[in-house]
Coordinates of C-alpha atoms and ligand atoms in Angstrom, one line a residue:
X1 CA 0.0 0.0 0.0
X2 CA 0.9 3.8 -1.1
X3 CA 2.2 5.4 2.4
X4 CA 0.1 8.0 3.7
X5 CA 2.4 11.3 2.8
X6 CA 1.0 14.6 4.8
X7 CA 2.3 18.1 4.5
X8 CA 2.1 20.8 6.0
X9 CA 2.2 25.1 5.0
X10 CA 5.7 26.0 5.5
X11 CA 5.8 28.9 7.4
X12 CA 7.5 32.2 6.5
X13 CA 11.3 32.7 8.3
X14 CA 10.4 36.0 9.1
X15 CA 9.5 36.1 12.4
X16 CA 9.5 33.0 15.2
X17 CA 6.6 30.8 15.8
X18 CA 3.2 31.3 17.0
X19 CA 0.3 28.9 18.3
X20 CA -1.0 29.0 14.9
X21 CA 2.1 27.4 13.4
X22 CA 2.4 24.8 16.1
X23 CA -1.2 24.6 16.0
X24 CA -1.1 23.7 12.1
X25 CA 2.2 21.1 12.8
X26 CA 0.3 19.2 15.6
X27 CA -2.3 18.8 13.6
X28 CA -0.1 17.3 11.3
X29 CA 2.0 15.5 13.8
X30 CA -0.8 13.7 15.5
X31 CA -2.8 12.7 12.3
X32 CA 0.4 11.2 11.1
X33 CA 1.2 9.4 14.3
X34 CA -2.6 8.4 13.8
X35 CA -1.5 6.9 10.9
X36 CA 1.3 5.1 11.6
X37 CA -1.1 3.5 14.7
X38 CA -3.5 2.7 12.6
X39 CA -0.6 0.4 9.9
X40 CA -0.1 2.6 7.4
X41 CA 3.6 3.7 6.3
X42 CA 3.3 7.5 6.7
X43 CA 5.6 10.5 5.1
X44 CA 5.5 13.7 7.2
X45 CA 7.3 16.6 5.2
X46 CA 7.3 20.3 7.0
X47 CA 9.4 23.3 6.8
X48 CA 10.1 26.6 6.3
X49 CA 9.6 28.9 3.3
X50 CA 12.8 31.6 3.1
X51 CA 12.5 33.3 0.7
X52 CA 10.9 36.5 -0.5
X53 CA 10.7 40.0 0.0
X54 CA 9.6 40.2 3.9
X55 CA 13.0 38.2 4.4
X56 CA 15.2 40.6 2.5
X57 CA 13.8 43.1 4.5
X58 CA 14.1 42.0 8.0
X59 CA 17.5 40.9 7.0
X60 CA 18.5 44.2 6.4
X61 CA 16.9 45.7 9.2
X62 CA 18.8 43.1 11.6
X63 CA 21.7 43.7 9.6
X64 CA 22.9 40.5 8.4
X65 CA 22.4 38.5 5.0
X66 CA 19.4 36.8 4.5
X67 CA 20.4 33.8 4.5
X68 CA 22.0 34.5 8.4
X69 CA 19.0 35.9 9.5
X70 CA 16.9 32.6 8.2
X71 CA 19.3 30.6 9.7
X72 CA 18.9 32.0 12.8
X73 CA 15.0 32.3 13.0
X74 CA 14.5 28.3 11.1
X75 CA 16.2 27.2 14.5
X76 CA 13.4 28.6 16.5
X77 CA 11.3 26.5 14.5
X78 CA 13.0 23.6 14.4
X79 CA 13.5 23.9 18.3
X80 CA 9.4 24.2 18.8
X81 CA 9.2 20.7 16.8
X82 CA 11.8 19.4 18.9
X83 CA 10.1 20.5 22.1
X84 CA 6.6 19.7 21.0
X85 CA 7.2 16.3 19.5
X86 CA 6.6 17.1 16.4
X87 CA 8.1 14.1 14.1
X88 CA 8.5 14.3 10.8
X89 CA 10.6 12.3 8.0
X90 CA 11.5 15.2 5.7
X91 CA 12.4 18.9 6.3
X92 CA 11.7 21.5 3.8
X93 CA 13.7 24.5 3.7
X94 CA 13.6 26.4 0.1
X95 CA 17.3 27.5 0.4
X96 CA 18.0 24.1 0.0
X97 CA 19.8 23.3 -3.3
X98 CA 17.9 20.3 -3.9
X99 CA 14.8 22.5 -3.9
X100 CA 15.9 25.1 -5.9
X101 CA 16.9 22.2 -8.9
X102 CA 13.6 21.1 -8.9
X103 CA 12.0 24.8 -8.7
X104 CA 14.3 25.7 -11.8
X105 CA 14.0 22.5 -13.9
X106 CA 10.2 22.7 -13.7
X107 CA 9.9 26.7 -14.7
X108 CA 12.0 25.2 -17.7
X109 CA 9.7 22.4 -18.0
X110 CA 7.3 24.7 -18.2
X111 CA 8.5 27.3 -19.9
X112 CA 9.5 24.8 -23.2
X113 CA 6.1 23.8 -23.1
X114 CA 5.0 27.4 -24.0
X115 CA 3.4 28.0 -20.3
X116 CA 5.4 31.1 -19.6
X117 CA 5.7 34.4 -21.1
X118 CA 7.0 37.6 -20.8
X119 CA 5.0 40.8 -20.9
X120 CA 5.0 44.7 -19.1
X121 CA 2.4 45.9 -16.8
X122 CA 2.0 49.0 -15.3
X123 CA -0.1 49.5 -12.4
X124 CA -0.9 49.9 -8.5
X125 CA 1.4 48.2 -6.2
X126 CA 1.4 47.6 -2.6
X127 CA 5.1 47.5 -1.4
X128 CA 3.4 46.1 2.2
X129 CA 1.8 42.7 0.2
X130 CA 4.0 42.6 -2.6
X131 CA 1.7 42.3 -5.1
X132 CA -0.1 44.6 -8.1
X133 CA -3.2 45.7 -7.2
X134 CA -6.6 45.8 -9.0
X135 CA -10.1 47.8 -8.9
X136 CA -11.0 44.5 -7.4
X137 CA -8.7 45.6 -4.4
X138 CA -10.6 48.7 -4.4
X139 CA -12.9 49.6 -1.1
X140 CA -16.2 51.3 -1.7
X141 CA -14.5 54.5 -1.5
X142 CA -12.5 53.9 -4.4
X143 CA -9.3 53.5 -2.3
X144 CA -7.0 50.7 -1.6
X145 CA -7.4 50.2 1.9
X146 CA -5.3 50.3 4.9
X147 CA -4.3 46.7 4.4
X148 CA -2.1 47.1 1.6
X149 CA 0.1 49.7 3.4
X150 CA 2.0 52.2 0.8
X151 CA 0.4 51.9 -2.8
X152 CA 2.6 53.4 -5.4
X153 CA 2.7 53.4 -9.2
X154 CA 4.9 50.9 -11.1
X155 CA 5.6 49.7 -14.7
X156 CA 7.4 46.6 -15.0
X157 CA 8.1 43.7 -17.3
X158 CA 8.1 40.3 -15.6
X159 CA 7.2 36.7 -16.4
X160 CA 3.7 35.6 -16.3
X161 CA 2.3 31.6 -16.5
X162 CA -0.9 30.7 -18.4
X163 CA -3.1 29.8 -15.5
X164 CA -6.4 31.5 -17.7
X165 CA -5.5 28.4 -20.3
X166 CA -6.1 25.8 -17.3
X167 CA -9.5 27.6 -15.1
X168 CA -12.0 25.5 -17.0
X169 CA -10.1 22.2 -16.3
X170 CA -10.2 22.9 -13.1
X171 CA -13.5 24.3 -12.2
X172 CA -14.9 20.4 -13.8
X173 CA -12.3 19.0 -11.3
X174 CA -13.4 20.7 -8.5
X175 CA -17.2 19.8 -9.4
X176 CA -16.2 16.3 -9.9
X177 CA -14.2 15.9 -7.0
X178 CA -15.7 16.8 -3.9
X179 CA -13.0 15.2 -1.7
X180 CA -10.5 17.6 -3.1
X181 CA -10.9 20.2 -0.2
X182 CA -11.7 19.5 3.4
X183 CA -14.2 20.6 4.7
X184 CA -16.4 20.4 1.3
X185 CA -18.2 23.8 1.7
X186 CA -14.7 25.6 1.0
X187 CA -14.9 24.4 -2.4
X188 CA -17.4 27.2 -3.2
X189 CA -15.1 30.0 -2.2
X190 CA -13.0 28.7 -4.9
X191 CA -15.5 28.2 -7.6
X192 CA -16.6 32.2 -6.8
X193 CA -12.7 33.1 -6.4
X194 CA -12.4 31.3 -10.3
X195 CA -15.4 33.5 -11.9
X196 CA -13.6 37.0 -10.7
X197 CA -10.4 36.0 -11.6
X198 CA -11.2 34.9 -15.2
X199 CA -8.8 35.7 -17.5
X200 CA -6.1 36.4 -15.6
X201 CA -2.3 34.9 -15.5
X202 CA 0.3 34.7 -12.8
X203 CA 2.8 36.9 -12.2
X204 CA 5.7 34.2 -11.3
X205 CA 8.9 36.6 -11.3
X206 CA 10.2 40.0 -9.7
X207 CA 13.3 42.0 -11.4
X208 CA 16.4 41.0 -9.5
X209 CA 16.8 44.9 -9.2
X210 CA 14.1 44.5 -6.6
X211 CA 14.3 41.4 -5.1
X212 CA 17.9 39.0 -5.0
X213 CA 16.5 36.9 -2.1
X214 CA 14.7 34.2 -4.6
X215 CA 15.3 31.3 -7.3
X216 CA 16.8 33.0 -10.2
X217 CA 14.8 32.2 -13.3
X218 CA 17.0 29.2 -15.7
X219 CA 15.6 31.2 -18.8
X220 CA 16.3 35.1 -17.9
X221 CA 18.7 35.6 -15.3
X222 CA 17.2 39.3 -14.7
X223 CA 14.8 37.7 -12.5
X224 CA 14.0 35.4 -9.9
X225 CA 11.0 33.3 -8.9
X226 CA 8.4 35.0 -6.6
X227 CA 6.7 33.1 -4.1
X228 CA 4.4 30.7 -4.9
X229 CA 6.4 28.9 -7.3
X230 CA 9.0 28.6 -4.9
X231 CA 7.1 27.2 -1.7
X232 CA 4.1 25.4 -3.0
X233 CA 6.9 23.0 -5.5
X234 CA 8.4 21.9 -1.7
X235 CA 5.3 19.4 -2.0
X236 CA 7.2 17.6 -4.4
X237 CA 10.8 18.4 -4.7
X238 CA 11.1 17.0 -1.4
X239 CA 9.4 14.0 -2.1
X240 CA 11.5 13.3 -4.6
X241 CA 10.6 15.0 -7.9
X242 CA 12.8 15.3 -10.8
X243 CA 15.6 13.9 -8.5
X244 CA 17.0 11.7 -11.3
X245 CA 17.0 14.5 -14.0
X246 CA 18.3 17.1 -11.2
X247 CA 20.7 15.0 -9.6
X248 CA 19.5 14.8 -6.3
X249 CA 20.4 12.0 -4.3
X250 CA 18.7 10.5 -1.6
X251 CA 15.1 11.1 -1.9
X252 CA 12.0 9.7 -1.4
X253 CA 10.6 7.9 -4.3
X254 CA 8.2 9.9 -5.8
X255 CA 6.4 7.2 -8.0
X256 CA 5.7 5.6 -4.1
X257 CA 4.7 8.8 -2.2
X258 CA 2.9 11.2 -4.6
X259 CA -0.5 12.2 -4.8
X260 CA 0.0 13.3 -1.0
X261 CA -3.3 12.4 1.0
X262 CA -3.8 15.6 3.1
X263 CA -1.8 19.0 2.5
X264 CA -2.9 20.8 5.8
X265 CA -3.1 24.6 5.3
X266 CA -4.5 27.5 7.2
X267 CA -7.9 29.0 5.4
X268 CA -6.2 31.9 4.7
X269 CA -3.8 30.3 1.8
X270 CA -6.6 28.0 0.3
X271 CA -7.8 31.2 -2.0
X272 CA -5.9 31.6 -4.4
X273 CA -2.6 29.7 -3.9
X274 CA -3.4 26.1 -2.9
X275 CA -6.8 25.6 -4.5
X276 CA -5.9 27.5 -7.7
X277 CA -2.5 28.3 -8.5
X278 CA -0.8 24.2 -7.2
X279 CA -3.6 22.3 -9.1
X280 CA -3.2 24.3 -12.2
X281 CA 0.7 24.2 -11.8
X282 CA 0.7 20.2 -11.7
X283 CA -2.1 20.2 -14.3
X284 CA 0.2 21.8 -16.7
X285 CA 3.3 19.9 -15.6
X286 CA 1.5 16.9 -16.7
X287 CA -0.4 16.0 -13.9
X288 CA -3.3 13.8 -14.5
X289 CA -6.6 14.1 -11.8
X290 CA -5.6 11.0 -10.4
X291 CA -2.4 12.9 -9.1
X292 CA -3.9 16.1 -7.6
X293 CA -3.5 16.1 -4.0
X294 CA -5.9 16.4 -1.7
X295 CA -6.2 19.8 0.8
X296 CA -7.0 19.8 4.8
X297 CA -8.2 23.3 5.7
X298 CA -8.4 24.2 9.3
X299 CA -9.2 27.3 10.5
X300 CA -7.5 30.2 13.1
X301 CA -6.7 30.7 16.6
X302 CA -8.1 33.9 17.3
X303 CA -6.7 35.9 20.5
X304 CA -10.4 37.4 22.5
X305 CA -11.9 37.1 18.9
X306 CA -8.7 39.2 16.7
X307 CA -5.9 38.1 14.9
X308 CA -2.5 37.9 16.6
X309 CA -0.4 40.3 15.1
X310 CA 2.9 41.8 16.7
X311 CA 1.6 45.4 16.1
X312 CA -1.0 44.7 18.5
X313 CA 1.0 42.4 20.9
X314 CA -1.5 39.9 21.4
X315 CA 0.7 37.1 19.9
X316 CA 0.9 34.0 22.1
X317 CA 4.2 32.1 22.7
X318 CA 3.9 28.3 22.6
X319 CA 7.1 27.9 23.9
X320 CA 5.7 29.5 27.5
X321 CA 2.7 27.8 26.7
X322 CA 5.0 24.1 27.0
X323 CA 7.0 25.2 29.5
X324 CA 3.7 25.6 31.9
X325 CA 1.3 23.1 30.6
X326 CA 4.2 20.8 29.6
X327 CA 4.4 19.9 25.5
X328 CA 1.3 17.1 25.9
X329 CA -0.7 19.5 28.0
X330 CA -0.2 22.4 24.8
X331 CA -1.1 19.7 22.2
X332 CA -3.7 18.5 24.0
X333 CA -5.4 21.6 24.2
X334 CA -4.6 22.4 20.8
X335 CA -6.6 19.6 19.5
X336 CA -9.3 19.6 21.9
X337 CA -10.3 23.1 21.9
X338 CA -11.1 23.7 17.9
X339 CA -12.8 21.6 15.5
X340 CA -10.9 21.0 12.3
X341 CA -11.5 23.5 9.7
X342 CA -13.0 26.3 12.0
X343 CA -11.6 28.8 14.4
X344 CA -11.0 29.2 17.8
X345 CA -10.4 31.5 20.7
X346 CA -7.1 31.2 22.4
X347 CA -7.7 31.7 26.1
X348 CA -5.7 31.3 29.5
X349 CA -8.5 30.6 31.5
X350 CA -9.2 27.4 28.9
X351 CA -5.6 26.3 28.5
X352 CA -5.1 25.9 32.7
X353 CA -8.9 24.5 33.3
X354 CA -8.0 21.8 30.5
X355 CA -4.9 20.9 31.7
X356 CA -5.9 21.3 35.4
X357 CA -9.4 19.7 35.2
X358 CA -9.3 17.2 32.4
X359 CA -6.1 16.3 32.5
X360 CA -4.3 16.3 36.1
X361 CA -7.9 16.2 37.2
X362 CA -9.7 13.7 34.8
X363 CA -7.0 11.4 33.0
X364 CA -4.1 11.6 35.7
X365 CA -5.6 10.9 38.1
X366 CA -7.6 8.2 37.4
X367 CA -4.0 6.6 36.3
X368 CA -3.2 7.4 39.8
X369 CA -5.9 6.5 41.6
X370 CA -6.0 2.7 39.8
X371 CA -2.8 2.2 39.6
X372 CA -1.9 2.8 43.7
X373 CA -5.2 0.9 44.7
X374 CA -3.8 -2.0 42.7
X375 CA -0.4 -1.7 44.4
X376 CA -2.3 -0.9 47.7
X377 CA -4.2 -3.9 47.8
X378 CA -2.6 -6.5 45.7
X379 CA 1.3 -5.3 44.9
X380 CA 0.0 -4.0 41.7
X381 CA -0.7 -7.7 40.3
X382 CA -3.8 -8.2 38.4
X383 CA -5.9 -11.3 39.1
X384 CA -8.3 -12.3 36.5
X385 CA -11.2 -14.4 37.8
X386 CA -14.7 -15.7 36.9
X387 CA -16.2 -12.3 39.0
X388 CA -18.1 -10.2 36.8
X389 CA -21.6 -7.7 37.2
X390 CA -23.8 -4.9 35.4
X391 CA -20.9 -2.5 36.6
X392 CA -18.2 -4.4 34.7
X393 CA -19.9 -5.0 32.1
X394 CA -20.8 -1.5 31.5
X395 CA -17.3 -0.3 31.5
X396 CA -16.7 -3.2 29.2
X397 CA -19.3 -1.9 26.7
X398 CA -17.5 2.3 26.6
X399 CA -14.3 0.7 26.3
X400 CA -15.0 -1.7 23.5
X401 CA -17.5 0.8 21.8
X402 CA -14.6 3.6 21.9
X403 CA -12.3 2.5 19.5
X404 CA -15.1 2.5 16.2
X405 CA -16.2 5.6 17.5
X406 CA -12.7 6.7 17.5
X407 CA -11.2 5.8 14.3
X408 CA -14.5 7.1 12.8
X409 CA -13.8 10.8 14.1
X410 CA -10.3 10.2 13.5
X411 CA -10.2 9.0 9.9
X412 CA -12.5 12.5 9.0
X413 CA -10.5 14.8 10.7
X414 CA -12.6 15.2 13.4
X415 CA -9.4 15.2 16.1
X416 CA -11.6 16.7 18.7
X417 CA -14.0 14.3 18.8
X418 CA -11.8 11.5 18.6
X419 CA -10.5 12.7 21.9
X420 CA -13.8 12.7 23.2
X421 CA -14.6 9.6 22.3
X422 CA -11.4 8.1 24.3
X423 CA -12.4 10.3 27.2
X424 CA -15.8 8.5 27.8
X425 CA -13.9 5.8 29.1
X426 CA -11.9 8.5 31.3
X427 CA -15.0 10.0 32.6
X428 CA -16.7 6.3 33.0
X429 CA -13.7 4.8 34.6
X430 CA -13.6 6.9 37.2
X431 CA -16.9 7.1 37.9
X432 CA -16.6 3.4 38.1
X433 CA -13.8 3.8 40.6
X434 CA -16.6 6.2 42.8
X435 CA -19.5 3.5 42.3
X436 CA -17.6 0.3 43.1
X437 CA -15.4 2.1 45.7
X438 CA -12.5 -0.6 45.6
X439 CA -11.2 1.1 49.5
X440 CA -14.1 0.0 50.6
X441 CA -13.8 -3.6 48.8
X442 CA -10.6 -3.9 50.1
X443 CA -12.4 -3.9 53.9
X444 CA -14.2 -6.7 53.3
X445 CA -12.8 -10.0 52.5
X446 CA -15.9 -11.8 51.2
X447 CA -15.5 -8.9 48.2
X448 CA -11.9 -9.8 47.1
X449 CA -13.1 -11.7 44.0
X450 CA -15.3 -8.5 42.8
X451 CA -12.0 -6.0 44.1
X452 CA -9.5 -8.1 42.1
X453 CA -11.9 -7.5 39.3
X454 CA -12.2 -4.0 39.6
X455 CA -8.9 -3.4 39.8
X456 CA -8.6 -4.9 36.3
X457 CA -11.2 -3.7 34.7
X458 CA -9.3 -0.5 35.2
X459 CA -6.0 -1.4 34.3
X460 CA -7.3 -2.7 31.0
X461 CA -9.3 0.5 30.2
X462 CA -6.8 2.5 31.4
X463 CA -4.0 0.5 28.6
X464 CA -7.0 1.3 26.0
X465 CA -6.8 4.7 26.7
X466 CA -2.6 5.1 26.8
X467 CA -3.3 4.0 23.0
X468 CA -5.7 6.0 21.8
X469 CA -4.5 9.0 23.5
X470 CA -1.1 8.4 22.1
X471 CA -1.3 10.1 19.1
X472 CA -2.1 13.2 20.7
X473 CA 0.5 13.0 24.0
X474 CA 3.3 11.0 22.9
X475 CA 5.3 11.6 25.9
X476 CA 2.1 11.3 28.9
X477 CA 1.1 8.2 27.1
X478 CA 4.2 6.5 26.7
X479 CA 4.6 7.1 30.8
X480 CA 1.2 5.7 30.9
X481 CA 1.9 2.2 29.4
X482 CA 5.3 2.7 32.0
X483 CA 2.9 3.0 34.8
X484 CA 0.8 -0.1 33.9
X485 CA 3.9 -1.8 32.8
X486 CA 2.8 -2.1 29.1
X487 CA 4.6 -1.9 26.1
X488 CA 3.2 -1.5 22.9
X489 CA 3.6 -4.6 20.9
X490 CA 5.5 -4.5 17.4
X491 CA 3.3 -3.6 15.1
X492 CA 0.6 -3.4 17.3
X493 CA -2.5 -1.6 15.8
X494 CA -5.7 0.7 17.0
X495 CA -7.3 -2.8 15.6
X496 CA -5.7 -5.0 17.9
X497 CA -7.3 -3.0 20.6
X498 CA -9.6 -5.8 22.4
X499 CA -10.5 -6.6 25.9
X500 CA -8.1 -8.5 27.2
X501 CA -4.8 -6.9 26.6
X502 CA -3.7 -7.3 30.3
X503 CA -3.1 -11.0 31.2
X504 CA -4.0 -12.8 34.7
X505 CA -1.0 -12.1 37.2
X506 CA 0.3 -9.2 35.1
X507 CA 2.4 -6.5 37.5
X508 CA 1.8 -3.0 37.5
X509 CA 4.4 -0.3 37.2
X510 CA 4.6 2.5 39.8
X511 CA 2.2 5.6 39.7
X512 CA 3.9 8.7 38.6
X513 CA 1.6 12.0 38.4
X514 CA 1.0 12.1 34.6
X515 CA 0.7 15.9 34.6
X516 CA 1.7 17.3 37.8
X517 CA -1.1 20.1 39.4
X518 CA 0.3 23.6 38.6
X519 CA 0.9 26.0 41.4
X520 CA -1.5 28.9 41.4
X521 CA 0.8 31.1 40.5
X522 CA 2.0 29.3 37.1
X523 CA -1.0 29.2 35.8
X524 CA -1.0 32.0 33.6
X525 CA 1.1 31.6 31.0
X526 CA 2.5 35.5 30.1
Ligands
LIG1 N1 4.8 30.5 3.7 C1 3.4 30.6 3.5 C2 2.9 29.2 3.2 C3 3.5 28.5 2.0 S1 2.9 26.8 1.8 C4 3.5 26.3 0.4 C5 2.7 31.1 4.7 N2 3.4 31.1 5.9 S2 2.9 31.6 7.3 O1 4.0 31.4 8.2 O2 2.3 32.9 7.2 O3 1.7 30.6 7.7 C6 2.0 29.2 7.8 C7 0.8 28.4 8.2 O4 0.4 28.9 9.5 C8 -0.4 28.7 7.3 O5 -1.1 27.5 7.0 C9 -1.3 29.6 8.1 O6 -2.7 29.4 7.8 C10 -1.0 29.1 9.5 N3 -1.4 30.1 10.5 C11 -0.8 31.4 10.6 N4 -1.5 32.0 11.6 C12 -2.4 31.2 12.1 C13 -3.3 31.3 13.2 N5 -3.4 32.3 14.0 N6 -4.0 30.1 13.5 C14 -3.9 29.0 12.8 N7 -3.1 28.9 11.8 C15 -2.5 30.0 11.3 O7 1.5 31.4 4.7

């Protein structure tokens, strides 16, 4: 079987990274590690896009050369991946030379096949967005607004790619193939975005007396590639691309990996770059249907309902976020808080009740709890007997019904959900613990047949749950199945979850606090 390859956007080197970037790679990160639970062969490519204008600029401003000053801010990123868990098999960064092969062999692809062309266009520019402006751009007042910073006037020749020649082919694709873009209602954003835009070509280059940070053009070396050319191609030149024709060695095979299964973006790149521009760009490379890739959107984290922008200081650090609330507790909250494809309020209230209720609260300490009444009463050894009631039974029916109802949230993207439907064996185990009240068991001798089965009936809902959690806390979980002195079997599948993992006279581990309480004062995260 074709491994599951996943992407994700790869974020701009201008500036270090936000909850919405590590939102977007644990996404990623967990849906892989889903995955690979779940037996498929997964490639997980991130990364950082380095190039551009923005990057020129805040080089110069820091004083160094641009390739220094992405240097220095890719390390931020690649430390938050490191810290958060984030694992993934290839690494993107555009200034790689592999990269910039495949970038330049495909504009010469393309431009042999008659897909590029040269032409001067005078017009409006905003220097802030980089980009010519149209009356489209125009508010009702007739004025380009505020968002485009300083307009000016500009005439310029530059190279352009036929993208009108391709709208049609795609608009039938788009109606034909519903599973292109998750969620489906996004699609229509695109369909409108395809009947303004009609007519119109790319603008793929910028005079190299304007911009030097880019991919020079193979065909005219008075330019270099701008933008999207650049960053959306890392979907395939680091899966393996062209590597024969360009010489680049050790790659994935790309006959193996490509069409990628889920390209997870942000909503706000889905208009026009991944949804129009990448489709049409692998359409005319040769492309058939078949090999168009399919797009994850998922939507913002908001700060009290705005955008986090520096300007208005409201941007929120996930490293101080990981430090407090320890990596799991950050991705957990990540993925529980916001439903896939819409947005989401970052709050500090939410962040310390989730970690403090749900999960030192909720799912540590009903690890705790089980696991010292076991040692307590019986030296942590389960006993497996012929005992069994309504009570058991029940908790037998949440564990065994959560898997289905998990796989089935997880397989459509629906993280949050998935979580939820682990944590009904959380919230029914321990109210199992409070109903059967094993201290009191433990009183009476005439009971130790029910207590011994209590005490295993937790332990084995408590292993169910240190597997389907794990794709979302690596690190808790993995100190779960410690605790319970479990160890994921080779190969070992969410499939081969059934009752019955734990065998008669199986020893517990000792209890560890899974997530720690905070003190008061730490739990506001600044
Ligand atoms: N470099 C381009 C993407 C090129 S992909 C071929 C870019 N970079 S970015 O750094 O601005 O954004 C990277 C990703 O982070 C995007 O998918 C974007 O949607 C996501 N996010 C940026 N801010 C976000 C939030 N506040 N919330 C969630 N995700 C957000 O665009």
């Amino acid at each position: 079987m074709k491994p599951f390859y996943i992407t994700t956007a790869i974020d701009y080197t201008n500036a270090p990274p936000h909850i919405g970037h590590a939102y977007e790679k644990v996404l990623a990160d967990v849906m892989a590690r889903f995955q690979r639970q779940n037996g498929r062969e997964v490639y997980f490519l991130t990364g950082v896009d380095q190039h551009g204008q923005k990057v020129q600029k805040s080089a110069e401003k820091a004083g160094q050369t641009p390739q220094e000053f992405v240097d220095g801010v890719t390390q931020h990123f690649l430390a938050l991946w490191e810290k958060l868990n984030v694992r993934y098999d290839g690494w993107a960064a555009t200034t790689d030379d592999k990269h910039k092969r495949v970038v330049q062999a495909m504009l010469q692809k393309l431009h042999d096949c008659g897909q590029l062309y040269k032409k001067s266009y005078a017009g409006f520019y905003s220097v802030r967005q980089e980009q010519f402006l149209t009356d489209k751009e125009r508010g009702p007042d007739g004025q380009f607004g505020e968002e485009w910073g300083e307009v000016v006037e500009l005439q310029e020749e530059n190279w352009y790619f036929r993208l009108s020649d391709h709208v049609e082919w795609l608009k039938t694709f788009i109606q034909t193939h519903p599973e292109f873009i998750f969620p489906e209602h996004r699609a229509s954003a695109v369909l409108n975005a395809l009947e303004t835009s009609a007519g119109i070509d790319l603008c793929i280059s910028r005079p190299k007396a304007r911009l030097t940070w880019g991919i020079p053009l193979p065909f005219d070396e008075n330019f270099v590639n701008f933008v999207w050319f650049d960053a959306l191609t890392n979907y395939i030149s680091f899966a393996g691309y062209m590597a024969d024709e360009c010489g680049n060695t050790g790659m994935p095979d790309f006959s193996r990996l490509w069409p990628s299964e889920a390209h997870v973006i942000g909503k706000d790149i889905l208009v026009p770059a991944h949804a129009v521009y990448w489709p049409i760009m692998l359409h005319a490379l040769g492309f058939t249907d078949e090999q168009i890739p399919r797009i994850i959107v998922h939507g913002w984290w908001n700060v009290k309902g705005s955008k986090m922008s520096k300007s208005t200081g409201n941007v929120i650090d996930p490293n101080v976020l990981a430090d407090t609330f320890t990596p799991d507790g950050l991705r957990y909250y990540l993925m529980r808080d916001i439903a896939t494809g819409y947005d989401a309020d970052f709050s500090d209230e939410r962040i310390s009740m989730s970690y403090n209720k749900e999960l030192a609260g909720g799912l540590g300490n009903l690890f705790n709890r089980s696991i010292s009444m076991a040692r307590k009463y019986r030296e942590g050894v389960l006993t497996v007997g012929d005992y069994d009631d309504d009570e058991n039974k029940a908790l037998r029916q949440t564990v065994a019904e959560a898997t289905p109802a998990y796989l089935d949230k997880m397989n459509g993207w629906g993280i949050h959900d998935g979580i939820a439907a682990a944590w009904k064996i959380v919230t029914h185990a321990n109210a199992f613990v409070d109903s059967t009240k094993p201290f009191s068991l433990a009183k009476d001798p005439a009971q130790a047949a029910r207590l011994d089965s209590v005490l295993y009936h937790l332990a084995e809902a408590l292993t169910h749950v240190s597997v389907l959690l794990d794709p979302v806390m690596p690190t808790a979980m993995a100190a779960a199945r410690a605790q319970i002195g479990w160890e994921l079997p080779q190969g070992f599948t969410f499939g081969d979850l059934k009752w019955g993992l734990l065998p008669s006279g199986h020893q517990l581990g000792t209890p560890v606090p899974l997530f720690p309480r905070l003190e008061e004062k730490e739990k506001t995260a600044g």
